Tab-separated table of C-alpha atoms and ligand atoms in Angstrom:
chain	number	residue	atom	x	y	z
Y	1	MET	CA	16.124	-15.411	32.016
Y	2	PRO	CA	15.956	-18.664	32.961
Y	3	ALA	CA	14.786	-21.322	30.821
Y	4	VAL	CA	11.599	-22.474	31.125
Y	5	VAL	CA	11.135	-26.947	30.904
Y	6	GLU	CA	7.765	-27.275	29.057
Y	7	GLY	CA	6.422	-30.225	26.457
Y	8	ALA	CA	7.125	-34.574	26.696
Y	9	GLN	CA	10.807	-34.067	25.640
Y	10	GLN	CA	11.283	-31.197	28.122
Y	11	ARG	CA	13.422	-29.551	26.466
Y	12	PRO	CA	14.211	-25.380	27.444
Y	13	LEU	CA	11.838	-23.100	24.738
Y	14	MET	CA	13.749	-20.388	23.657
Y	15	PRO	CA	13.588	-16.791	25.182
Y	16	VAL	CA	11.906	-14.347	22.919
Y	17	GLU	CA	15.022	-12.256	23.640
Y	18	GLU	CA	16.968	-14.956	22.381
Y	19	ALA	CA	14.715	-15.485	19.218
Y	20	LEU	CA	15.075	-12.292	18.249
Y	21	GLN	CA	19.116	-11.892	18.622
Y	22	ARG	CA	19.731	-14.674	16.997
Y	23	LEU	CA	17.335	-13.504	13.583
Y	24	LEU	CA	18.822	-10.736	14.004
Y	25	ALA	CA	22.785	-11.498	13.899
Y	26	LEU	CA	21.489	-14.327	11.496
Y	27	ALA	CA	19.995	-11.579	9.034
Y	28	GLU	CA	23.468	-8.982	10.077
Y	29	SER	CA	25.441	-12.515	8.800
Y	30	ALA	CA	22.988	-11.733	5.296
Y	31	PRO	CA	22.507	-8.047	4.253
Y	32	ILE	CA	20.856	-7.560	1.424
Y	33	GLY	CA	24.070	-5.430	-0.468
Y	34	ASP	CA	22.276	-4.013	-3.686
Y	35	THR	CA	21.602	-0.408	-3.856
Y	36	GLU	CA	19.614	1.600	-5.916
Y	37	THR	CA	18.653	5.187	-6.948
Y	38	VAL	CA	15.695	6.333	-6.955
Y	39	SER	CA	12.860	9.556	-6.849
Y	40	LEU	CA	11.942	10.692	-3.911
Y	41	ALA	CA	8.566	9.187	-5.036
Y	42	GLU	CA	9.280	6.477	-5.326
Y	43	ALA	CA	11.614	6.353	-2.438
Y	44	GLU	CA	8.768	6.090	0.893
Y	45	GLY	CA	9.022	3.101	2.803
Y	46	ARG	CA	12.464	2.327	1.603
Y	47	VAL	CA	15.693	2.110	3.813
Y	48	LEU	CA	18.661	5.213	2.332
Y	49	ALA	CA	21.820	2.849	1.714
Y	50	VAL	CA	24.177	5.690	2.286
Y	51	ASP	CA	24.364	8.580	4.839
Y	52	LEU	CA	23.024	11.468	3.691
Y	53	VAL	CA	25.328	15.113	3.667
Y	54	ALA	CA	23.906	18.602	3.355
Y	55	GLU	CA	25.077	20.001	0.486
Y	56	LEU	CA	23.881	23.931	1.614
Y	57	ASP	CA	23.399	25.376	4.414
Y	58	LEU	CA	19.421	25.664	5.616
Y	59	PRO	CA	17.552	28.145	5.519
Y	60	PRO	CA	20.816	29.390	2.865
Y	61	TRP	CA	20.903	32.924	3.542
Y	62	PRO	CA	19.456	34.657	7.035
Y	63	ASN	CA	16.097	35.327	6.017
Y	64	SER	CA	12.836	37.238	8.117
Y	65	ALA	CA	10.569	35.023	10.435
Y	66	MET	CA	7.592	37.935	10.522
Y	67	ASP	CA	6.055	40.857	8.341
Y	68	GLY	CA	7.424	43.364	9.062
Y	69	TYR	CA	10.442	46.443	9.012
Y	70	ALA	CA	14.279	45.019	8.503
Y	71	LEU	CA	16.360	47.366	9.602
Y	72	ARG	CA	20.199	47.978	11.158
Y	73	LEU	CA	19.910	48.767	14.381
Y	74	ALA	CA	22.834	50.483	14.825
Y	75	ASP	CA	21.606	53.132	12.218
Y	76	TRP	CA	18.819	53.330	14.560
Y	77	HIS	CA	18.214	55.821	17.542
Y	78	GLY	CA	14.375	56.283	17.879
Y	79	ASP	CA	13.270	57.961	15.253
Y	80	ALA	CA	11.162	56.904	12.495
Y	81	LEU	CA	12.902	55.690	9.092
Y	82	PRO	CA	12.157	55.879	5.187
Y	83	VAL	CA	11.197	52.829	3.629
Y	84	SER	CA	14.155	52.400	1.105
Y	85	GLN	CA	12.386	48.855	-1.007
Y	86	ARG	CA	10.243	45.998	-0.291
Y	87	ILE	CA	11.278	42.307	-0.371
Y	88	PHE	CA	9.146	39.361	-1.187
Y	89	ALA	CA	9.883	35.842	0.122
Y	90	GLY	CA	12.074	34.777	-3.328
Y	91	HIS	CA	13.734	37.891	-4.059
Y	92	ALA	CA	17.223	38.779	-3.959
Y	93	PRO	CA	16.921	42.118	-2.687
Y	94	PRO	CA	19.820	44.774	-2.848
Y	95	ALA	CA	21.541	45.544	0.096
Y	96	LEU	CA	19.882	47.940	2.516
Y	97	GLN	CA	20.500	51.873	2.318
Y	98	PRO	CA	22.139	53.678	5.325
Y	99	GLY	CA	19.182	55.212	7.841
Y	100	THR	CA	16.607	53.475	5.833
Y	101	CYS	CA	14.756	49.995	6.488
Y	102	ALA	CA	12.655	47.755	3.956
Y	103	ARG	CA	9.421	46.394	3.867
Y	104	ILE	CA	9.744	42.085	4.196
Y	105	PHE	CA	7.639	39.881	4.294
Y	106	THR	CA	8.076	36.071	5.900
Y	107	GLY	CA	10.552	34.295	4.183
Y	108	ALA	CA	11.780	36.858	2.184
Y	109	PRO	CA	16.043	37.695	2.481
Y	110	LEU	CA	17.074	39.895	4.710
Y	111	PRO	CA	19.211	42.583	2.718
Y	112	ALA	CA	22.541	42.894	3.331
Y	113	GLY	CA	23.451	45.349	6.663
Y	114	ALA	CA	19.816	44.608	7.478
Y	115	ASP	CA	20.359	42.716	11.392
Y	116	CYS	CA	16.567	42.993	12.605
Y	117	VAL	CA	13.598	42.927	11.916
Y	118	GLU	CA	10.658	44.352	13.501
Y	119	MET	CA	6.580	42.452	13.504
Y	120	GLN	CA	4.400	44.843	11.197
Y	121	GLU	CA	1.906	45.351	14.605
Y	122	ASN	CA	4.428	47.259	16.370
Y	123	ALA	CA	4.764	49.578	13.644
Y	124	GLU	CA	3.377	52.834	12.501
Y	125	VAL	CA	3.313	53.728	8.851
Y	126	LEU	CA	3.321	57.965	9.392
Y	127	ASP	CA	1.256	59.971	7.015
Y	128	ASP	CA	4.831	60.819	5.432
Y	129	GLY	CA	5.487	56.927	5.069
Y	130	ARG	CA	7.951	57.198	7.452
Y	131	VAL	CA	7.917	54.042	9.700
Y	132	ARG	CA	7.629	54.489	13.087
Y	133	PHE	CA	8.795	51.412	15.672
Y	134	LEU	CA	7.086	51.378	19.118
Y	135	GLU	CA	8.896	48.376	21.178
Y	136	PRO	CA	12.433	48.280	22.284
Y	137	LEU	CA	14.677	46.262	19.233
Y	138	ARG	CA	16.956	43.599	19.847
Y	139	PRO	CA	19.673	42.638	17.196
Y	140	GLU	CA	18.679	39.321	15.035
Y	141	GLN	CA	15.264	39.472	16.497
Y	142	ASN	CA	13.011	37.575	13.894
Y	143	VAL	CA	16.072	36.681	11.547
Y	144	ARG	CA	15.913	33.130	10.720
Y	145	PRO	CA	19.905	33.066	10.547
Y	146	GLN	CA	21.713	30.992	8.340
Y	147	GLY	CA	22.324	27.393	8.583
Y	148	GLN	CA	20.603	27.105	11.423
Y	149	GLU	CA	18.753	24.493	10.595
Y	150	THR	CA	21.984	22.618	8.887
Y	151	ARG	CA	25.121	23.223	7.977
Y	152	VAL	CA	26.973	22.229	4.613
Y	153	GLY	CA	28.292	19.144	5.271
Y	154	GLU	CA	26.570	17.875	8.142
Y	155	GLN	CA	25.251	14.590	8.130
Y	156	VAL	CA	21.468	14.831	8.137
Y	157	MET	CA	20.357	10.676	8.022
Y	158	SER	CA	22.655	8.008	8.192
Y	159	ALA	CA	22.478	4.917	6.569
Y	160	GLY	CA	19.392	2.088	7.287
Y	161	THR	CA	17.660	4.739	8.061
Y	162	ARG	CA	13.647	4.139	7.135
Y	163	LEU	CA	12.053	7.193	4.391
Y	164	GLY	CA	8.720	8.019	5.676
Y	165	PRO	CA	6.631	11.422	4.535
Y	166	ILE	CA	8.713	12.849	6.902
Y	167	GLU	CA	12.409	11.749	6.419
Y	168	LEU	CA	11.603	12.324	2.586
Y	169	GLY	CA	9.986	15.911	3.136
Y	170	LEU	CA	13.894	16.849	4.979
Y	171	ALA	CA	15.279	15.070	2.138
Y	172	ALA	CA	13.081	17.509	-0.820
Y	173	THR	CA	14.331	20.249	1.872
Y	174	LEU	CA	18.056	19.865	1.004
Y	175	GLY	CA	17.126	19.481	-2.849
Y	176	HIS	CA	18.274	15.855	-3.106
Y	177	ALA	CA	15.801	14.995	-6.457
Y	178	ARG	CA	16.593	10.893	-5.706
Y	179	LEU	CA	18.224	8.718	-3.350
Y	180	GLU	CA	19.946	5.867	-3.079
Y	181	VAL	CA	18.055	3.166	-1.350
Y	182	VAL	CA	18.719	-0.331	-0.472
Y	183	ARG	CA	17.058	-2.640	-3.016
Y	184	ARG	CA	13.344	-4.652	-2.154
Y	185	VAL	CA	13.741	-7.336	-0.145
Y	186	ARG	CA	11.953	-10.202	-2.313
Y	187	VAL	CA	10.510	-12.582	-0.212
Y	188	ALA	CA	8.527	-16.045	-1.222
Y	189	VAL	CA	5.006	-16.269	0.605
Y	190	LEU	CA	3.704	-19.916	0.988
Y	191	SER	CA	1.147	-20.658	2.618
Y	192	THR	CA	0.921	-24.429	3.814
Y	193	GLY	CA	-1.696	-27.012	4.455
Y	194	ASP	CA	-4.868	-28.789	2.100
Y	195	GLU	CA	-7.518	-27.929	4.375
Y	196	LEU	CA	-6.310	-23.876	2.742
Y	197	VAL	CA	-9.027	-22.269	0.184
Y	198	GLU	CA	-8.286	-18.915	-1.633
Y	199	PRO	CA	-11.300	-16.726	-1.001
Y	200	GLY	CA	-13.862	-16.312	-3.794
Y	201	LEU	CA	-13.746	-20.085	-3.960
Y	202	PRO	CA	-16.201	-22.282	-2.067
Y	203	LEU	CA	-15.501	-24.354	1.108
Y	204	GLY	CA	-15.577	-27.568	0.333
Y	205	PRO	CA	-15.682	-30.313	3.631
Y	206	GLY	CA	-13.206	-29.487	6.718
Y	207	GLN	CA	-11.952	-26.323	4.704
Y	208	ILE	CA	-10.871	-23.039	5.871
Y	209	TYR	CA	-10.009	-20.082	4.161
Y	210	ASN	CA	-6.646	-19.036	3.804
Y	211	SER	CA	-5.884	-16.345	6.318
Y	212	ASN	CA	-2.116	-16.115	6.448
Y	213	ARG	CA	-1.470	-15.784	2.326
Y	214	ARG	CA	-3.022	-12.145	2.161
Y	215	LEU	CA	-1.860	-10.723	5.567
Y	216	LEU	CA	1.666	-11.744	4.900
Y	217	ALA	CA	1.517	-10.192	1.384
Y	218	SER	CA	-0.121	-6.787	2.337
Y	219	TRP	CA	2.359	-6.387	5.261
Y	220	LEU	CA	5.700	-7.465	3.636
Y	221	GLN	CA	4.219	-4.736	1.029
Y	222	ARG	CA	3.720	-1.871	4.044
Y	223	LEU	CA	7.666	-2.998	4.449
Y	224	GLY	CA	8.673	-1.943	1.105
Y	225	CYS	CA	9.134	-5.539	0.333
Y	226	GLU	CA	8.701	-6.953	-2.656
Y	227	VAL	CA	6.525	-10.030	-2.735
Y	228	VAL	CA	7.088	-14.078	-4.581
Y	229	ASP	CA	3.471	-15.099	-3.815
Y	230	VAL	CA	3.734	-18.531	-4.150
Y	231	GLY	CA	0.311	-19.358	-3.107
Y	232	ILE	CA	-0.449	-22.433	-1.503
Y	233	ILE	CA	1.309	-25.834	-1.308
Y	234	ALA	CA	-0.204	-29.058	-0.424
Y	235	ASP	CA	0.417	-31.308	2.332
Y	236	ASP	CA	2.085	-33.594	-0.731
Y	237	LEU	CA	5.763	-33.980	-0.267
Y	238	GLN	CA	5.817	-33.899	-4.216
Y	239	ARG	CA	4.605	-31.157	-4.985
Y	240	THR	CA	6.163	-29.297	-1.964
Y	241	ARG	CA	9.370	-30.478	-3.066
Y	242	ASP	CA	8.438	-29.070	-7.006
Y	243	CYS	CA	6.838	-25.409	-5.099
Y	244	LEU	CA	10.664	-24.783	-3.349
Y	245	ALA	CA	12.686	-26.358	-6.872
Y	246	GLY	CA	10.729	-23.774	-8.879
Y	247	LEU	CA	10.988	-20.799	-6.958
Y	248	GLY	CA	13.096	-17.534	-8.373
Y	249	ASP	CA	15.899	-15.481	-7.151
Y	250	VAL	CA	14.561	-15.211	-3.594
Y	251	ASP	CA	15.777	-13.147	-0.526
Y	252	LEU	CA	13.596	-14.947	2.559
Y	253	ILE	CA	11.288	-18.544	1.933
Y	254	LEU	CA	8.705	-17.065	4.612
Y	255	SER	CA	5.824	-19.887	5.215
Y	256	THR	CA	3.414	-20.540	7.163
Y	257	GLY	CA	1.370	-23.950	8.404
Y	258	GLY	CA	3.004	-27.200	9.023
Y	259	VAL	CA	6.308	-27.106	10.453
Y	260	SER	CA	5.218	-27.942	13.822
Y	261	VAL	CA	6.173	-31.821	14.385
Y	262	GLY	CA	2.416	-32.779	12.586
Y	263	GLU	CA	3.190	-35.350	10.596
Y	264	ALA	CA	1.865	-33.455	7.263
Y	265	ASP	CA	4.793	-31.023	7.853
Y	266	TYR	CA	6.142	-31.948	4.102
Y	267	LEU	CA	7.612	-28.480	4.088
Y	268	GLY	CA	10.093	-29.241	7.214
Y	269	ILE	CA	11.042	-33.004	5.356
Y	270	ALA	CA	10.988	-30.323	2.023
Y	271	LEU	CA	13.512	-28.193	3.422
Y	272	ARG	CA	15.629	-30.796	5.147
Y	273	GLU	CA	16.498	-32.719	2.467
Y	274	ALA	CA	17.966	-29.223	0.955
Y	275	GLY	CA	19.467	-27.385	3.174
Y	276	GLU	CA	19.109	-27.290	7.069
Y	277	LEU	CA	16.346	-26.391	8.972
Y	278	ALA	CA	16.684	-25.612	12.826
Y	279	LEU	CA	12.932	-26.020	15.550
Y	280	TRP	CA	12.623	-23.096	17.749
Y	281	LYS	CA	10.963	-23.449	20.468
Y	282	LEU	CA	9.729	-20.490	21.832
Y	283	ALA	CA	8.369	-19.102	25.064
Y	284	ILE	CA	6.327	-16.511	23.513
Y	285	LYS	CA	2.128	-16.899	23.021
Y	286	PRO	CA	0.966	-16.870	20.596
Y	287	GLY	CA	2.909	-18.865	18.227
Y	288	LYS	CA	5.522	-20.943	19.919
Y	289	PRO	CA	6.876	-23.305	16.334
Y	290	LEU	CA	8.745	-21.332	14.308
Y	291	THR	CA	11.673	-22.383	12.215
Y	292	PHE	CA	15.136	-21.076	10.058
Y	293	GLY	CA	17.005	-22.524	7.893
Y	294	HIS	CA	18.856	-22.873	4.882
Y	295	TYR	CA	17.119	-23.828	1.416
Y	296	ARG	CA	19.959	-23.930	-1.426
Y	297	GLY	CA	21.062	-21.259	0.848
Y	298	VAL	CA	18.313	-18.580	0.978
Y	299	PRO	CA	17.289	-18.063	4.434
Y	300	VAL	CA	13.743	-19.835	4.942
Y	301	ILE	CA	11.706	-18.544	8.499
Y	302	GLY	CA	8.166	-21.250	9.383
Y	303	LEU	CA	6.071	-19.383	10.960
Y	304	PRO	CA	3.280	-21.476	12.782
Y	305	GLY	CA	-0.105	-21.509	10.894
Y	306	ASN	CA	-2.825	-20.090	13.201
Y	307	PRO	CA	-3.201	-16.466	12.107
Y	308	ALA	CA	-2.301	-15.254	15.770
Y	309	SER	CA	0.615	-16.594	15.760
Y	310	THR	CA	1.340	-15.442	12.702
Y	311	LEU	CA	0.917	-11.830	13.235
Y	312	VAL	CA	2.719	-12.102	16.769
Y	313	THR	CA	5.837	-13.643	14.964
Y	314	PHE	CA	6.000	-11.757	12.239
Y	315	GLY	CA	5.193	-8.719	14.187
Y	316	LEU	CA	7.685	-8.880	16.814
Y	317	LEU	CA	10.957	-11.071	15.132
Y	318	THR	CA	10.058	-11.441	11.526
Y	319	ARG	CA	9.716	-7.040	10.759
Y	320	PRO	CA	13.251	-7.012	12.945
Y	321	TYR	CA	14.824	-9.426	11.160
Y	322	LEU	CA	13.689	-7.987	7.302
Y	323	LEU	CA	14.767	-4.511	8.008
Y	324	ARG	CA	18.212	-5.711	10.210
Y	325	ARG	CA	18.635	-7.050	6.358
Y	326	GLN	CA	18.415	-3.897	4.923
Y	327	GLY	CA	20.967	-2.190	7.559
Y	328	VAL	CA	18.377	-0.880	9.883
Y	329	ALA	CA	19.138	-0.456	13.696
Y	330	LYS	CA	16.961	0.852	15.443
Y	331	VAL	CA	14.143	-2.218	14.524
Y	332	GLU	CA	11.981	-2.750	17.679
Y	333	PRO	CA	8.927	-1.413	17.803
Y	334	LEU	CA	8.308	1.746	20.669
Y	335	ARG	CA	6.489	0.124	23.609
Y	336	PHE	CA	4.849	2.192	26.570
Y	337	SER	CA	3.456	1.704	29.650
Y	338	VAL	CA	-0.361	1.140	30.450
Y	339	GLU	CA	-2.609	0.736	33.814
Y	340	ALA	CA	-4.162	-2.980	32.849
Y	341	GLY	CA	-7.929	-2.070	33.063
Y	342	PHE	CA	-7.694	-6.405	33.292
Y	343	ASP	CA	-6.953	-9.036	35.921
Y	344	TRP	CA	-4.602	-12.113	34.458
Y	345	PRO	CA	-4.936	-14.290	37.537
Y	346	LYS	CA	-2.910	-17.462	35.956
Y	347	ALA	CA	0.841	-16.623	35.312
Y	348	GLY	CA	2.804	-18.848	31.691
Y	349	THR	CA	5.264	-20.245	30.908
Y	350	ARG	CA	5.703	-18.341	28.018
Y	351	ARG	CA	5.563	-14.588	27.136
Y	352	GLU	CA	2.293	-13.986	25.955
Y	353	TYR	CA	1.437	-11.278	23.541
Y	354	LEU	CA	-2.430	-9.863	24.506
Y	355	ARG	CA	-3.990	-8.194	21.714
Y	356	ALA	CA	-5.644	-5.410	23.453
Y	357	ARG	CA	-6.632	-1.657	22.691
Y	358	ILE	CA	-7.045	1.053	25.442
Y	359	GLU	CA	-10.314	2.631	26.790
Y	360	ASP	CA	-10.209	5.501	29.352
Y	361	GLY	CA	-6.525	5.315	29.626
Y	362	ARG	CA	-6.359	1.825	30.937
Y	363	VAL	CA	-6.071	-1.127	28.515
Y	364	ARG	CA	-8.630	-3.570	27.998
Y	365	ILE	CA	-8.381	-7.429	26.477
Y	366	TYR	CA	-9.961	-9.464	23.277
Y	367	LYS	CA	-12.645	-11.556	25.414
Y	368	ASN	CA	-10.828	-14.455	23.392
Y	369	GLN	CA	-7.368	-14.757	23.306
Y	370	SER	CA	-7.224	-17.629	21.168
Y	371	SER	CA	-3.952	-18.392	18.629
Y	372	GLY	CA	-6.751	-19.328	15.472
Y	373	VAL	CA	-8.932	-15.969	16.078
Y	374	LEU	CA	-7.864	-13.325	14.242
Y	375	ARG	CA	-10.266	-10.763	14.690
Y	376	SER	CA	-8.655	-9.728	17.981
Y	377	ALA	CA	-6.313	-8.821	16.176
Y	378	ALA	CA	-8.304	-6.372	14.253
Y	379	TRP	CA	-10.575	-5.281	17.264
Y	380	ALA	CA	-6.925	-4.732	18.684
Y	381	GLU	CA	-4.690	-1.449	18.954
Y	382	GLY	CA	-1.816	-3.042	19.917
Y	383	LEU	CA	-0.127	-6.733	22.094
Y	384	VAL	CA	0.148	-6.277	25.550
Y	385	GLU	CA	3.672	-8.307	27.042
Y	386	VAL	CA	2.587	-10.599	29.729
Y	387	ARG	CA	6.226	-11.692	30.968
Y	388	GLU	CA	6.616	-15.661	32.231
Y	389	GLY	CA	5.425	-16.152	35.479
Y	390	SER	CA	3.374	-12.606	35.711
Y	391	THR	CA	-0.026	-11.783	37.361
Y	392	PRO	CA	-0.975	-8.646	36.266
Y	393	GLN	CA	-4.272	-7.009	37.994
Y	394	GLN	CA	-6.057	-4.174	37.674
Y	395	GLY	CA	-4.035	-1.335	37.387
Y	396	ASP	CA	-0.813	-2.398	37.369
Y	397	ARG	CA	1.522	-0.634	34.966
Y	398	VAL	CA	2.075	-3.007	31.701
Y	399	TRP	CA	3.572	-2.639	28.586
Y	400	PHE	CA	2.035	-2.092	25.190
Y	401	ILE	CA	3.207	-2.716	21.498
Y	402	PRO	CA	1.135	-0.849	19.202
Y	403	LEU	CA	0.248	-2.220	15.999
Y	404	SER	CA	1.034	0.983	13.971
Y	405	GLU	CA	4.679	0.809	15.132
Y	406	LEU	CA	4.713	-3.688	13.684
Y	407	LEU	CA	2.681	-2.561	10.605
Y	408	GLY	CA	4.810	0.383	8.892
Q	501	AMP	P1	-0.001	-26.110	11.241
Q	501	AMP	O1	0.938	-25.466	11.766
Q	501	AMP	O2	-0.114	-26.238	9.116
Q	501	AMP	O3	-0.610	-27.087	11.798
Q	501	AMP	O4	-1.363	-25.224	11.184
Q	501	AMP	C1	-1.626	-24.717	12.449
Q	501	AMP	C2	-3.185	-24.435	12.734
Q	501	AMP	O5	-3.636	-23.310	11.451
Q	501	AMP	C3	-4.340	-24.827	11.777
Q	501	AMP	O6	-5.957	-24.681	12.396
Q	501	AMP	C4	-4.398	-24.858	10.105
Q	501	AMP	O7	-5.643	-25.048	9.927
Q	501	AMP	C5	-3.821	-23.417	10.627
Q	501	AMP	N1	-3.587	-22.784	9.375
Q	501	AMP	C6	-2.776	-22.766	8.886
Q	501	AMP	N2	-2.256	-21.891	7.620
Q	501	AMP	C7	-3.615	-21.043	7.390
Q	501	AMP	C8	-3.448	-20.337	6.938
Q	501	AMP	N3	-2.541	-19.908	5.876
Q	501	AMP	N4	-5.058	-19.551	7.089
Q	501	AMP	C9	-5.363	-19.743	7.653
Q	501	AMP	N5	-5.518	-20.411	8.853
Q	501	AMP	C10	-4.331	-21.281	8.820
Q	502	MG	MG1	-0.793	-27.342	8.012
């Protein structure tokens, strides 16, 4: 990817891939090493800390896939068989008596000696109670063999797996009541800006409501993080210093606003006094300025303050960083190509992430893509990626990243 030059200092912008690779390397250098053991009910959204190995075969014994009759095929010569037992799911049957069949129900263990199940629809019960089979029979038909899903000792999930309903269901299937997971990442969320007011309070002149605190706190909770909600820091150097100094034990300081090159960037000044901070200019739109640094050894990510910029830089860069710190291998969201239902005539020098939704199989973009317009994202179902220098037209294929991929 060639470097792109923009702005007064003519500094090359950092390509999105490079920013992501740097952040992932930084995440790998500061893994969350602590683990805890929690119940399955508490494990939703957490990251498995160890490989999960099967301690039993699944299924643990051969069982019937149908309601019907179990028999031993070698004993059967086309004649009707008497029924010697009835086997329900959850029962442990005695061995099959030679020359008989067993009435059996779905999920019930096969009796020793049986190797075939015929479904009841293909069987006729005669007046004397014997059963006649109407179709040719094959060995092992309608039998779920022992261990067909999993064998003892097999690795079923690897460390670094994110636990959602399906993974938790699988852990339950294997009999695990508790799982060892990575402890929650503690993230301090700071919103900087004299103009910010919390919702519920009256707005004064020149003020706006704080969008990012709620956006990020809710999103972080979805990602299994523990949020240390710091609230608003005024644009004042001493207050910013005091606030940072008062932060407890956190794994990441995540701020929005106040870290560009504006005059009120006190957070940047205060962070530099007690650590280091690099200002990255990213080839991304929205969201060009992003900072990464350390404050007293704690990693700091400073996101741009415009809400749509916060959303894009959190979703595409910070989310993967946080997941990788917990040992998650696959951190990039699924994306797929869709047909553009819009024209994008002006090639950009930054990679654009347009708030978009799919209608009638084509992707449409929100009319106002300004970085201050969070409503665009609420309307959207995903982000369309428009690469540097490209000008997609109606009917072209473009990459679409569903917001649901980023939010969970
Ligand atoms: P800054 O990076 O502090 O210059 O902020 C860039 C823009 O984002 C300004 O228009 C700010 O008012 C706005 N902004 C910053 N933080 C927030 C926030 N938490 N909620 C809503 N808008 C914000
Ligand atoms: Mg500001």
